[in-house]
mmCIF file of C-alpha atoms in Angstrom:
data_model
loop_
_atom_site.group_PDB
_atom_site.id
_atom_site.type_symbol
_atom_site.label_atom_id
_atom_site.label_comp_id
_atom_site.label_asym_id
_atom_site.label_seq_id
_atom_site.Cartn_x
_atom_site.Cartn_y
_atom_site.Cartn_z
ATOM 1 C CA UNK A 1 -35.631 -68.445 12.132
ATOM 2 C CA UNK A 2 -36.880 -65.017 11.113
ATOM 3 C CA UNK A 3 -34.525 -62.489 9.506
ATOM 4 C CA UNK A 4 -35.312 -58.796 9.405
ATOM 5 C CA UNK A 5 -32.751 -57.209 7.175
ATOM 6 C CA UNK A 6 -32.004 -53.588 6.542
ATOM 7 C CA UNK A 7 -31.898 -51.464 3.480
ATOM 8 C CA UNK A 8 -30.105 -52.377 0.273
ATOM 9 C CA UNK A 9 -28.056 -50.001 -1.832
ATOM 10 C CA UNK A 10 -26.946 -50.568 -5.369
ATOM 11 C CA UNK A 11 -23.868 -49.423 -7.207
ATOM 12 C CA UNK A 12 -23.741 -49.629 -11.019
ATOM 13 C CA UNK A 13 -20.767 -49.122 -13.317
ATOM 14 C CA UNK A 14 -20.704 -48.703 -17.097
ATOM 15 C CA UNK A 15 -19.995 -51.945 -18.958
ATOM 16 C CA UNK A 16 -18.865 -52.771 -22.470
ATOM 17 C CA UNK A 17 -22.443 -53.473 -23.555
ATOM 18 C CA UNK A 18 -23.482 -49.895 -22.958
ATOM 19 C CA UNK A 19 -25.501 -50.425 -19.820
ATOM 20 C CA UNK A 20 -25.696 -47.346 -17.677
ATOM 21 C CA UNK A 21 -26.860 -46.493 -14.236
ATOM 22 C CA UNK A 22 -30.191 -44.693 -14.068
ATOM 23 C CA UNK A 23 -29.826 -41.103 -13.020
ATOM 24 C CA UNK A 24 -33.446 -40.593 -12.037
ATOM 25 C CA UNK A 25 -36.689 -42.506 -11.907
ATOM 26 C CA UNK A 26 -40.208 -41.568 -12.758
ATOM 27 C CA UNK A 27 -41.947 -39.472 -10.123
ATOM 28 C CA UNK A 28 -38.577 -38.906 -8.479
ATOM 29 C CA UNK A 29 -37.013 -35.550 -7.720
ATOM 30 C CA UNK A 30 -33.346 -34.979 -8.666
ATOM 31 C CA UNK A 31 -32.307 -34.723 -4.999
ATOM 32 C CA UNK A 32 -34.206 -37.818 -3.904
ATOM 33 C CA UNK A 33 -32.179 -40.820 -2.735
ATOM 34 C CA UNK A 34 -31.808 -43.782 -5.111
ATOM 35 C CA UNK A 35 -34.226 -46.689 -4.817
ATOM 36 C CA UNK A 36 -33.427 -49.010 -1.938
ATOM 37 C CA UNK A 37 -33.949 -52.736 -1.612
ATOM 38 C CA UNK A 38 -35.023 -54.456 1.590
ATOM 39 C CA UNK A 39 -35.036 -57.908 3.065
ATOM 40 C CA UNK A 40 -38.083 -58.398 5.280
ATOM 41 C CA UNK A 41 -38.361 -61.666 7.153
ATOM 42 C CA UNK A 42 -37.747 -64.325 4.476
ATOM 43 C CA UNK A 43 -38.322 -62.045 1.480
ATOM 44 C CA UNK A 44 -35.265 -60.606 -0.251
ATOM 45 C CA UNK A 45 -36.092 -57.467 -2.246
ATOM 46 C CA UNK A 46 -33.397 -56.355 -4.702
ATOM 47 C CA UNK A 47 -33.553 -53.207 -6.897
ATOM 48 C CA UNK A 48 -32.462 -55.069 -10.032
ATOM 49 C CA UNK A 49 -31.711 -52.346 -12.635
ATOM 50 C CA UNK A 50 -32.352 -54.627 -15.637
ATOM 51 C CA UNK A 51 -35.483 -55.196 -17.680
ATOM 52 C CA UNK A 52 -35.873 -58.541 -19.443
ATOM 53 C CA UNK A 53 -38.118 -58.735 -22.482
ATOM 54 C CA UNK A 54 -38.673 -62.432 -23.063
ATOM 55 C CA UNK A 55 -40.270 -62.124 -26.530
ATOM 56 C CA UNK A 56 -37.173 -61.693 -28.685
ATOM 57 C CA UNK A 57 -38.980 -61.843 -32.053
ATOM 58 C CA UNK A 58 -41.079 -58.765 -31.260
ATOM 59 C CA UNK A 59 -38.021 -56.628 -30.488
ATOM 60 C CA UNK A 60 -35.969 -54.793 -33.066
ATOM 61 C CA UNK A 61 -32.765 -55.067 -31.068
ATOM 62 C CA UNK A 62 -30.812 -58.270 -30.728
ATOM 63 C CA UNK A 63 -30.068 -57.543 -27.095
ATOM 64 C CA UNK A 64 -33.553 -58.183 -25.766
ATOM 65 C CA UNK A 65 -32.411 -57.442 -22.256
ATOM 66 C CA UNK A 66 -31.942 -53.749 -21.601
ATOM 67 C CA UNK A 67 -31.006 -51.430 -18.771
ATOM 68 C CA UNK A 68 -33.360 -49.070 -17.034
ATOM 69 C CA UNK A 69 -33.675 -45.739 -18.817
ATOM 70 C CA UNK A 70 -34.033 -42.441 -16.915
ATOM 71 C CA UNK A 71 -37.757 -42.439 -17.705
ATOM 72 C CA UNK A 72 -38.390 -45.892 -16.284
ATOM 73 C CA UNK A 73 -38.892 -46.942 -12.709
ATOM 74 C CA UNK A 74 -36.963 -49.703 -11.037
ATOM 75 C CA UNK A 75 -39.292 -52.484 -10.010
ATOM 76 C CA UNK A 76 -37.636 -54.345 -7.141
ATOM 77 C CA UNK A 77 -37.245 -58.090 -7.495
ATOM 78 C CA UNK A 78 -38.740 -60.067 -4.594
ATOM 79 C CA UNK A 79 -37.239 -63.458 -3.751
ATOM 80 C CA UNK A 80 -38.533 -65.812 -1.084
ATOM 81 C CA UNK A 81 -35.621 -67.488 0.654
ATOM 82 C CA UNK A 82 -35.006 -69.769 3.610
ATOM 83 C CA UNK A 83 -31.983 -69.676 5.930
ATOM 84 C CA UNK A 84 -31.109 -73.299 5.113
ATOM 85 C CA UNK A 85 -31.161 -72.816 1.347
ATOM 86 C CA UNK A 86 -27.744 -72.395 -0.308
ATOM 87 C CA UNK A 87 -26.614 -69.287 -2.107
ATOM 88 C CA UNK A 88 -26.783 -71.225 -5.376
ATOM 89 C CA UNK A 89 -30.580 -71.298 -4.996
ATOM 90 C CA UNK A 90 -30.671 -67.503 -4.758
ATOM 91 C CA UNK A 91 -28.288 -67.349 -7.720
ATOM 92 C CA UNK A 92 -30.654 -69.400 -9.889
ATOM 93 C CA UNK A 93 -33.588 -67.188 -8.912
ATOM 94 C CA UNK A 94 -31.664 -64.077 -9.969
ATOM 95 C CA UNK A 95 -30.441 -65.723 -13.195
ATOM 96 C CA UNK A 96 -34.029 -66.472 -14.175
ATOM 97 C CA UNK A 97 -34.785 -62.731 -14.147
ATOM 98 C CA UNK A 98 -31.828 -61.421 -16.179
ATOM 99 C CA UNK A 99 -30.874 -61.887 -19.855
ATOM 100 C CA UNK A 100 -27.823 -63.933 -20.848
ATOM 101 C CA UNK A 101 -24.522 -62.263 -21.628
ATOM 102 C CA UNK A 102 -22.697 -62.646 -24.944
ATOM 103 C CA UNK A 103 -19.147 -63.947 -24.632
ATOM 104 C CA UNK A 104 -17.096 -64.821 -27.742
ATOM 105 C CA UNK A 105 -20.251 -64.701 -29.813
ATOM 106 C CA UNK A 106 -22.080 -67.169 -27.580
ATOM 107 C CA UNK A 107 -24.788 -66.580 -25.064
ATOM 108 C CA UNK A 108 -23.934 -67.461 -21.510
ATOM 109 C CA UNK A 109 -25.912 -67.411 -18.299
ATOM 110 C CA UNK A 110 -24.262 -64.776 -16.092
ATOM 111 C CA UNK A 111 -22.873 -65.914 -12.770
ATOM 112 C CA UNK A 112 -23.926 -64.261 -9.534
ATOM 113 C CA UNK A 113 -21.390 -63.721 -6.766
ATOM 114 C CA UNK A 114 -22.030 -63.016 -3.101
ATOM 115 C CA UNK A 115 -19.415 -61.082 -1.182
ATOM 116 C CA UNK A 116 -19.217 -59.990 2.438
ATOM 117 C CA UNK A 117 -16.922 -57.679 4.332
ATOM 118 C CA UNK A 118 -13.872 -59.278 5.898
ATOM 119 C CA UNK A 119 -13.914 -58.086 9.506
ATOM 120 C CA UNK A 120 -10.409 -59.435 10.151
ATOM 121 C CA UNK A 121 -9.012 -56.396 8.337
ATOM 122 C CA UNK A 122 -10.296 -52.956 7.527
ATOM 123 C CA UNK A 123 -10.162 -50.601 10.496
ATOM 124 C CA UNK A 124 -7.269 -52.460 12.113
ATOM 125 C CA UNK A 125 -5.141 -52.376 8.972
ATOM 126 C CA UNK A 126 -2.365 -49.712 9.002
ATOM 127 C CA UNK A 127 -2.387 -47.353 6.044
ATOM 128 C CA UNK A 128 1.030 -45.710 6.513
ATOM 129 C CA UNK A 129 4.457 -46.852 7.637
ATOM 130 C CA UNK A 130 4.319 -44.588 10.677
ATOM 131 C CA UNK A 131 1.008 -46.088 11.751
ATOM 132 C CA UNK A 132 2.339 -49.601 11.231
ATOM 133 C CA UNK A 133 5.446 -48.750 13.281
ATOM 134 C CA UNK A 134 3.314 -47.396 16.128
ATOM 135 C CA UNK A 135 1.158 -50.531 16.126
ATOM 136 C CA UNK A 136 4.250 -52.714 16.189
ATOM 137 C CA UNK A 137 5.594 -50.796 19.169
ATOM 138 C CA UNK A 138 2.306 -51.109 21.076
ATOM 139 C CA UNK A 139 1.833 -54.745 20.117
ATOM 140 C CA UNK A 140 -1.914 -54.341 19.655
ATOM 141 C CA UNK A 141 -2.086 -56.179 16.376
ATOM 142 C CA UNK A 142 -0.313 -59.303 17.585
ATOM 143 C CA UNK A 143 -1.724 -59.734 21.060
ATOM 144 C CA UNK A 144 -5.181 -58.259 21.355
ATOM 145 C CA UNK A 145 -6.477 -58.679 17.814
ATOM 146 C CA UNK A 146 -5.228 -61.906 16.232
ATOM 147 C CA UNK A 147 -5.775 -62.002 12.491
ATOM 148 C CA UNK A 148 -7.482 -65.399 12.678
ATOM 149 C CA UNK A 149 -10.151 -64.342 15.192
ATOM 150 C CA UNK A 150 -13.182 -62.237 14.245
ATOM 151 C CA UNK A 151 -15.782 -61.081 16.720
ATOM 152 C CA UNK A 152 -19.483 -60.439 16.129
ATOM 153 C CA UNK A 153 -20.574 -56.917 16.911
ATOM 154 C CA UNK A 154 -24.281 -57.544 16.446
ATOM 155 C CA UNK A 155 -24.688 -54.061 14.999
ATOM 156 C CA UNK A 156 -25.020 -54.965 11.321
ATOM 157 C CA UNK A 157 -26.023 -51.891 9.341
ATOM 158 C CA UNK A 158 -26.089 -49.945 12.630
ATOM 159 C CA UNK A 159 -22.319 -50.305 12.952
ATOM 160 C CA UNK A 160 -19.778 -47.603 12.085
ATOM 161 C CA UNK A 161 -19.478 -46.857 8.402
ATOM 162 C CA UNK A 162 -16.102 -47.338 6.775
ATOM 163 C CA UNK A 163 -14.684 -45.947 3.589
ATOM 164 C CA UNK A 164 -14.521 -48.124 0.514
ATOM 165 C CA UNK A 165 -10.735 -48.301 0.698
ATOM 166 C CA UNK A 166 -10.936 -49.734 4.217
ATOM 167 C CA UNK A 167 -13.235 -52.572 3.216
ATOM 168 C CA UNK A 168 -11.912 -56.001 2.332
ATOM 169 C CA UNK A 169 -14.422 -58.147 0.485
ATOM 170 C CA UNK A 170 -14.499 -61.931 0.570
ATOM 171 C CA UNK A 171 -16.390 -63.942 -2.039
ATOM 172 C CA UNK A 172 -18.407 -66.776 -0.556
ATOM 173 C CA UNK A 173 -19.011 -70.175 -2.088
ATOM 174 C CA UNK A 174 -22.471 -70.657 -3.540
ATOM 175 C CA UNK A 175 -22.832 -73.886 -1.559
ATOM 176 C CA UNK A 176 -22.981 -71.869 1.689
ATOM 177 C CA UNK A 177 -26.345 -71.731 3.413
ATOM 178 C CA UNK A 178 -28.063 -68.356 3.348
ATOM 179 C CA UNK A 179 -28.358 -68.252 7.142
ATOM 180 C CA UNK A 180 -24.626 -68.854 7.657
ATOM 181 C CA UNK A 181 -23.756 -66.232 5.061
ATOM 182 C CA UNK A 182 -26.001 -63.606 6.654
ATOM 183 C CA UNK A 183 -24.735 -64.443 10.134
ATOM 184 C CA UNK A 184 -21.115 -63.955 9.086
ATOM 185 C CA UNK A 185 -21.952 -60.844 7.079
ATOM 186 C CA UNK A 186 -23.412 -59.356 10.275
ATOM 187 C CA UNK A 187 -19.840 -58.576 11.321
ATOM 188 C CA UNK A 188 -19.911 -55.761 8.787
ATOM 189 C CA UNK A 189 -22.525 -53.305 7.605
ATOM 190 C CA UNK A 190 -23.455 -54.827 4.264
ATOM 191 C CA UNK A 191 -22.900 -57.550 1.710
ATOM 192 C CA UNK A 192 -22.775 -57.299 -2.071
ATOM 193 C CA UNK A 193 -24.516 -59.217 -4.856
ATOM 194 C CA UNK A 194 -22.583 -58.951 -8.142
ATOM 195 C CA UNK A 195 -23.851 -60.015 -11.580
ATOM 196 C CA UNK A 196 -21.166 -61.101 -14.028
ATOM 197 C CA UNK A 197 -21.089 -59.458 -17.437
ATOM 198 C CA UNK A 198 -23.273 -56.470 -16.563
ATOM 199 C CA UNK A 199 -20.993 -54.942 -13.931
ATOM 200 C CA UNK A 200 -24.005 -54.669 -11.670
ATOM 201 C CA UNK A 201 -23.379 -54.659 -7.942
ATOM 202 C CA UNK A 202 -26.188 -54.408 -5.417
ATOM 203 C CA UNK A 203 -25.323 -53.613 -1.828
ATOM 204 C CA UNK A 204 -27.582 -55.094 0.852
ATOM 205 C CA UNK A 205 -27.223 -53.845 4.388
ATOM 206 C CA UNK A 206 -26.966 -56.579 7.004
ATOM 207 C CA UNK A 207 -29.542 -56.977 9.778
ATOM 208 C CA UNK A 208 -28.483 -56.104 13.285
ATOM 209 C CA UNK A 209 -29.496 -57.981 16.420
ATOM 210 C CA UNK A 210 -32.218 -55.401 17.028
ATOM 211 C CA UNK A 211 -33.543 -55.887 13.483
ATOM 212 C CA UNK A 212 -33.713 -59.669 13.663
ATOM 213 C CA UNK A 213 -35.377 -59.687 17.071
ATOM 214 C CA UNK A 214 -37.576 -56.601 16.669
ATOM 215 C CA UNK A 215 -40.898 -58.410 16.265
ATOM 216 C CA UNK A 216 -39.975 -61.129 18.756
ATOM 217 C CA UNK A 217 -39.060 -58.564 21.412
ATOM 218 C CA UNK A 218 -42.220 -56.573 20.681
ATOM 219 C CA UNK A 219 -44.327 -59.711 21.051
ATOM 220 C CA UNK A 220 -42.466 -60.623 24.239
ATOM 221 C CA UNK A 221 -43.145 -57.176 25.708
ATOM 222 C CA UNK A 222 -46.828 -57.518 24.817
ATOM 223 C CA UNK A 223 -46.952 -60.910 26.501
ATOM 224 C CA UNK A 224 -45.117 -59.577 29.544
ATOM 225 C CA UNK A 225 -47.948 -57.117 30.237
ATOM 226 C CA UNK A 226 -50.513 -59.931 30.227
ATOM 227 C CA UNK A 227 -48.250 -62.180 32.297
ATOM 228 C CA UNK A 228 -47.681 -59.395 34.811
ATOM 229 C CA UNK A 229 -51.421 -58.865 35.239
ATOM 230 C CA UNK A 230 -52.179 -62.582 35.553
ATOM 231 C CA UNK A 231 -49.182 -63.115 37.845
ATOM 232 C CA UNK A 232 -50.513 -60.487 40.238
ATOM 233 C CA UNK A 233 -53.878 -62.308 40.471
ATOM 234 C CA UNK A 234 -52.165 -65.676 40.779
ATOM 235 C CA UNK A 235 -49.837 -64.384 43.494
ATOM 236 C CA UNK A 236 -52.777 -63.112 45.556
ATOM 237 C CA UNK A 237 -54.701 -66.386 45.183
ATOM 238 C CA UNK A 238 -51.652 -68.483 46.042
ATOM 239 C CA UNK A 239 -50.947 -66.362 49.102
ATOM 240 C CA UNK A 240 -54.510 -66.783 50.383
ATOM 241 C CA UNK A 241 -54.464 -70.534 49.669
ATOM 242 C CA UNK A 242 -51.146 -71.090 51.456
ATOM 243 C CA UNK A 243 -52.298 -68.959 54.358
ATOM 244 C CA UNK A 244 -55.443 -71.093 54.684
ATOM 245 C CA UNK A 245 -53.372 -74.302 54.545
ATOM 246 C CA UNK A 246 -51.053 -72.992 57.256
ATOM 247 C CA UNK A 247 -54.035 -72.094 59.427
ATOM 248 C CA UNK A 248 -55.402 -75.600 58.896
ATOM 249 C CA UNK A 249 -52.088 -77.128 59.962
ATOM 250 C CA UNK A 250 -51.945 -74.900 63.042
ATOM 251 C CA UNK A 251 -55.539 -75.849 63.845
ATOM 252 C CA UNK A 252 -54.578 -79.527 63.739
ATOM 253 C CA UNK A 253 -51.717 -78.908 66.162
ATOM 254 C CA UNK A 254 -54.057 -77.002 68.489
ATOM 255 C CA UNK A 255 -56.525 -79.902 68.346
ATOM 256 C CA UNK A 256 -53.812 -82.403 69.297
ATOM 257 C CA UNK A 257 -52.656 -80.138 72.128
ATOM 258 C CA UNK A 258 -56.223 -79.915 73.463
ATOM 259 C CA UNK A 259 -56.605 -83.684 73.239
ATOM 260 C CA UNK A 260 -53.368 -84.172 75.177
ATOM 261 C CA UNK A 261 -54.555 -81.770 77.894
ATOM 262 C CA UNK A 262 -57.936 -83.515 78.159
ATOM 263 C CA UNK A 263 -56.306 -86.943 78.539
ATOM 264 C CA UNK A 264 -53.911 -85.598 81.153
ATOM 265 C CA UNK A 265 -56.667 -83.926 83.162
ATOM 266 C CA UNK A 266 -59.029 -86.923 83.090
ATOM 267 C CA UNK A 267 -56.236 -89.372 83.939
ATOM 268 C CA UNK A 268 -54.733 -87.568 86.945
ATOM 269 C CA UNK A 269 -57.285 -85.068 88.206
ATOM 270 C CA UNK A 270 -60.612 -86.968 88.089
ATOM 271 C CA UNK A 271 -62.015 -90.096 89.680
ATOM 272 C CA UNK A 272 -62.255 -91.950 86.340
ATOM 273 C CA UNK A 273 -58.483 -92.445 86.107
ATOM 274 C CA UNK A 274 -56.468 -94.426 83.637
ATOM 275 C CA UNK A 275 -58.873 -97.370 83.584
ATOM 276 C CA UNK A 276 -61.349 -95.334 81.536
ATOM 277 C CA UNK A 277 -58.899 -93.203 79.570
ATOM 278 C CA UNK A 278 -56.737 -96.101 78.321
ATOM 279 C CA UNK A 279 -59.349 -97.804 76.058
ATOM 280 C CA UNK A 280 -60.570 -94.430 74.828
ATOM 281 C CA UNK A 281 -57.081 -93.305 73.794
ATOM 282 C CA UNK A 282 -56.443 -96.689 72.187
ATOM 283 C CA UNK A 283 -59.614 -96.500 70.123
ATOM 284 C CA UNK A 284 -59.004 -92.875 69.141
ATOM 285 C CA UNK A 285 -55.436 -93.645 68.060
ATOM 286 C CA UNK A 286 -56.515 -96.684 66.044
ATOM 287 C CA UNK A 287 -59.302 -94.677 64.413
ATOM 288 C CA UNK A 288 -56.799 -91.975 63.443
ATOM 289 C CA UNK A 289 -54.481 -94.548 61.840
ATOM 290 C CA UNK A 290 -57.368 -96.122 59.924
ATOM 291 C CA UNK A 291 -58.541 -92.712 58.735
ATOM 292 C CA UNK A 292 -55.030 -91.829 57.549
ATOM 293 C CA UNK A 293 -54.759 -95.136 55.702
ATOM 294 C CA UNK A 294 -58.078 -94.553 53.950
ATOM 295 C CA UNK A 295 -56.966 -91.060 52.995
ATOM 296 C CA UNK A 296 -53.739 -92.505 51.594
ATOM 297 C CA UNK A 297 -55.753 -94.938 49.473
ATOM 298 C CA UNK A 298 -57.907 -92.050 48.269
ATOM 299 C CA UNK A 299 -55.067 -89.787 47.124
ATOM 300 C CA UNK A 300 -52.904 -92.711 45.854
ATOM 301 C CA UNK A 301 -49.735 -90.794 46.736
ATOM 302 C CA UNK A 302 -47.076 -90.754 49.391
ATOM 303 C CA UNK A 303 -48.472 -90.104 52.837
ATOM 304 C CA UNK A 304 -46.509 -86.999 53.741
ATOM 305 C CA UNK A 305 -46.975 -83.467 54.947
ATOM 306 C CA UNK A 306 -46.089 -82.136 51.495
ATOM 307 C CA UNK A 307 -48.754 -84.276 49.800
ATOM 308 C CA UNK A 308 -51.383 -83.176 52.295
ATOM 309 C CA UNK A 309 -50.464 -79.517 51.870
ATOM 310 C CA UNK A 310 -50.500 -79.806 48.079
ATOM 311 C CA UNK A 311 -54.009 -81.257 48.073
ATOM 312 C CA UNK A 312 -55.436 -78.667 50.425
ATOM 313 C CA UNK A 313 -53.631 -75.797 48.689
ATOM 314 C CA UNK A 314 -54.528 -76.914 45.159
ATOM 315 C CA UNK A 315 -58.220 -77.194 45.991
ATOM 316 C CA UNK A 316 -58.240 -73.772 47.565
ATOM 317 C CA UNK A 317 -56.271 -72.338 44.646
ATOM 318 C CA UNK A 318 -58.672 -73.692 42.034
ATOM 319 C CA UNK A 319 -61.617 -72.217 43.917
ATOM 320 C CA UNK A 320 -59.909 -68.822 44.176
ATOM 321 C CA UNK A 321 -58.824 -68.887 40.521
ATOM 322 C CA UNK A 322 -62.385 -69.472 39.411
ATOM 323 C CA UNK A 323 -63.692 -66.733 41.695
ATOM 324 C CA UNK A 324 -61.094 -64.181 40.520
ATOM 325 C CA UNK A 325 -61.421 -65.038 36.819
ATOM 326 C CA UNK A 326 -57.927 -66.488 36.465
ATOM 327 C CA UNK A 327 -57.620 -68.797 33.424
ATOM 328 C CA UNK A 328 -55.019 -71.489 34.139
ATOM 329 C CA UNK A 329 -54.863 -72.693 30.527
ATOM 330 C CA UNK A 330 -54.258 -69.174 29.230
ATOM 331 C CA UNK A 331 -51.571 -68.696 31.874
ATOM 332 C CA UNK A 332 -49.717 -71.868 30.883
ATOM 333 C CA UNK A 333 -49.972 -70.993 27.188
ATOM 334 C CA UNK A 334 -48.606 -67.478 27.728
ATOM 335 C CA UNK A 335 -45.736 -68.752 29.854
ATOM 336 C CA UNK A 336 -44.795 -71.413 27.303
ATOM 337 C CA UNK A 337 -44.876 -68.958 24.387
ATOM 338 C CA UNK A 338 -42.905 -66.343 26.331
ATOM 339 C CA UNK A 339 -40.231 -68.859 27.317
ATOM 340 C CA UNK A 340 -40.033 -70.051 23.697
ATOM 341 C CA UNK A 341 -39.505 -66.456 22.513
ATOM 342 C CA UNK A 342 -36.868 -65.919 25.191
ATOM 343 C CA UNK A 343 -35.065 -69.039 24.019
ATOM 344 C CA UNK A 344 -35.086 -67.886 20.369
ATOM 345 C CA UNK A 345 -33.835 -64.408 21.250
ATOM 346 C CA UNK A 346 -31.056 -65.859 23.409
ATOM 347 C CA UNK A 347 -29.968 -68.116 20.544
ATOM 348 C CA UNK A 348 -29.747 -65.108 18.212
ATOM 349 C CA UNK A 349 -27.878 -63.157 20.905
ATOM 350 C CA UNK A 350 -25.324 -65.958 21.098
ATOM 351 C CA UNK A 351 -24.924 -65.871 17.301
ATOM 352 C CA UNK A 352 -24.262 -62.127 17.397
ATOM 353 C CA UNK A 353 -22.210 -62.331 20.614
ATOM 354 C CA UNK A 354 -24.507 -59.741 22.224
ATOM 355 C CA UNK A 355 -25.438 -59.418 25.896
ATOM 356 C CA UNK A 356 -29.230 -59.170 25.782
ATOM 357 C CA UNK A 357 -30.710 -57.319 28.752
ATOM 358 C CA UNK A 358 -33.807 -59.416 29.322
ATOM 359 C CA UNK A 359 -34.952 -57.500 32.393
ATOM 360 C CA UNK A 360 -35.124 -54.321 30.304
ATOM 361 C CA UNK A 361 -37.633 -55.947 27.944
ATOM 362 C CA UNK A 362 -39.918 -57.826 30.347
ATOM 363 C CA UNK A 363 -39.047 -56.499 33.805
ATOM 364 C CA UNK A 364 -37.464 -58.189 36.799
ATOM 365 C CA UNK A 365 -40.730 -59.547 38.208
ATOM 366 C CA UNK A 366 -41.880 -61.125 34.945
ATOM 367 C CA UNK A 367 -38.406 -62.567 34.380
ATOM 368 C CA UNK A 368 -38.483 -64.171 37.819
ATOM 369 C CA UNK A 369 -41.974 -65.571 37.185
ATOM 370 C CA UNK A 370 -40.936 -67.051 33.833
ATOM 371 C CA UNK A 371 -37.831 -68.639 35.334
ATOM 372 C CA UNK A 372 -39.882 -70.123 38.160
ATOM 373 C CA UNK A 373 -42.530 -71.525 35.820
ATOM 374 C CA UNK A 374 -39.843 -72.958 33.540
ATOM 375 C CA UNK A 375 -38.211 -74.769 36.469
ATOM 376 C CA UNK A 376 -41.624 -76.091 37.560
ATOM 377 C CA UNK A 377 -42.326 -77.342 34.051
ATOM 378 C CA UNK A 378 -38.973 -79.120 33.978
ATOM 379 C CA UNK A 379 -39.647 -80.726 37.354
ATOM 380 C CA UNK A 380 -43.105 -81.882 36.210
ATOM 381 C CA UNK A 381 -41.639 -83.321 33.026
ATOM 382 C CA UNK A 382 -39.031 -85.259 34.986
ATOM 383 C CA UNK A 383 -41.674 -86.515 37.427
ATOM 384 C CA UNK A 384 -43.910 -87.599 34.552
ATOM 385 C CA UNK A 385 -41.044 -89.466 32.907
ATOM 386 C CA UNK A 386 -40.233 -91.160 36.207
ATOM 387 C CA UNK A 387 -43.856 -92.257 36.667
ATOM 388 C CA UNK A 388 -43.950 -93.624 33.126
ATOM 389 C CA UNK A 389 -40.739 -95.573 33.717
ATOM 390 C CA UNK A 390 -42.080 -97.014 36.966
ATOM 391 C CA UNK A 391 -45.364 -98.006 35.324
ATOM 392 C CA UNK A 392 -43.519 -99.641 32.430
ATOM 393 C CA UNK A 393 -41.238 -101.531 34.841
ATOM 394 C CA UNK A 394 -44.215 -102.758 36.857
ATOM 395 C CA UNK A 395 -45.991 -103.862 33.703
ATOM 396 C CA UNK A 396 -42.945 -105.779 32.509
ATOM 397 C CA UNK A 397 -42.591 -107.438 35.916
ATOM 398 C CA UNK A 398 -46.220 -108.615 35.828
ATOM 399 C CA UNK A 399 -45.794 -109.867 32.287
ATOM 400 C CA UNK A 400 -42.690 -111.804 33.277
ATOM 401 C CA UNK A 401 -44.451 -113.399 36.256
ATOM 402 C CA UNK A 402 -47.375 -114.369 34.036
ATOM 403 C CA UNK A 403 -45.056 -116.009 31.509
ATOM 404 C CA UNK A 404 -43.237 -117.906 34.264
ATOM 405 C CA UNK A 405 -46.525 -119.184 35.707
ATOM 406 C CA UNK A 406 -47.692 -120.350 32.278
ATOM 407 C CA UNK A 407 -44.406 -122.188 31.688
ATOM 408 C CA UNK A 408 -44.689 -123.836 35.136
ATOM 409 C CA UNK A 409 -48.225 -125.028 34.374
ATOM 410 C CA UNK A 410 -47.133 -126.531 31.057
ATOM 411 C CA UNK A 411 -44.235 -128.401 32.693
ATOM 412 C CA UNK A 412 -46.536 -129.928 35.354
ATOM 413 C CA UNK A 413 -49.035 -131.077 32.770
#
């Protein structure tokens, strides 16, 4: 699962240790925005405003961890994370990069807290008595928006911005998986990472559905162009092959009709009569049955119109594909990868409760082709499983008969 997160903002407050928020950074104009952190794919980048000097003996100060001064630049901290790793893993990574805090004369490893916006409140919460009275009269709060139900907007940092007083923060347990935390935080615009003892709070904007699926949708669009081009060639070849098979079937019917007319004419309108025609028709009919039986043994499949059409069409298709430069292996690979991307995007859309317009990304024709190929692949997989089951059953039956014959021979002896 790939996460593409948004920007991260940081908010610093003055603590008892004298840490202070940097007012400017090197090579930064006074009006420039503060440094921003980002989370790209599985890399979390935090603008940690603390510098840790590990060599305590070479420092004159006892507090060998210090804050960023106005003349220093903030070097963002990059952390590689996985959606299934708990928040405690991220906490330990952050703790390894910050100095301990002094509490009651003892050094202590600072705790790291992860908080997300509570979407159950905020914009729906009345701020005045008059507003609460109006909501009670309308009944919106009780009926349409239950307090125990929260919906995913899928907007993330693209959602409407709310004032700080309208936000309700919820601290999450550090045993929560990172993927679950991010997915729930997507209901709001951002989540916060707070470091105990330093009064440091870093705001990280939450990825939206468009952010998380940006590269997947771009790759799917790129594949759709290739699939569209190959589908056009394949459609033309299939049309020609089916047209040739239909002409062959019509030619067979015309041949049978001509044979019927010849037998009728010779039997009733010539001097040879039925005495000559009867053995000829018998031999021709028997020869046709023998030829069909041999053909059945050759194809080793059911003797049916569908099997005959498939053989004739497939041969013609392969010849046309080779002549037109159509690569069947490349086609199957593209279709499989495109369907896999569609499946991943749909899973993310379900997580965000978003209606993804697939036709807008790939087009109606490509969507129809992918659905058709997916159904064909499922049918082939079921047929293959059925053939394997039948072969296994036949093998077990032969093995059982062999064992029974061996037991019978031993009993006779």
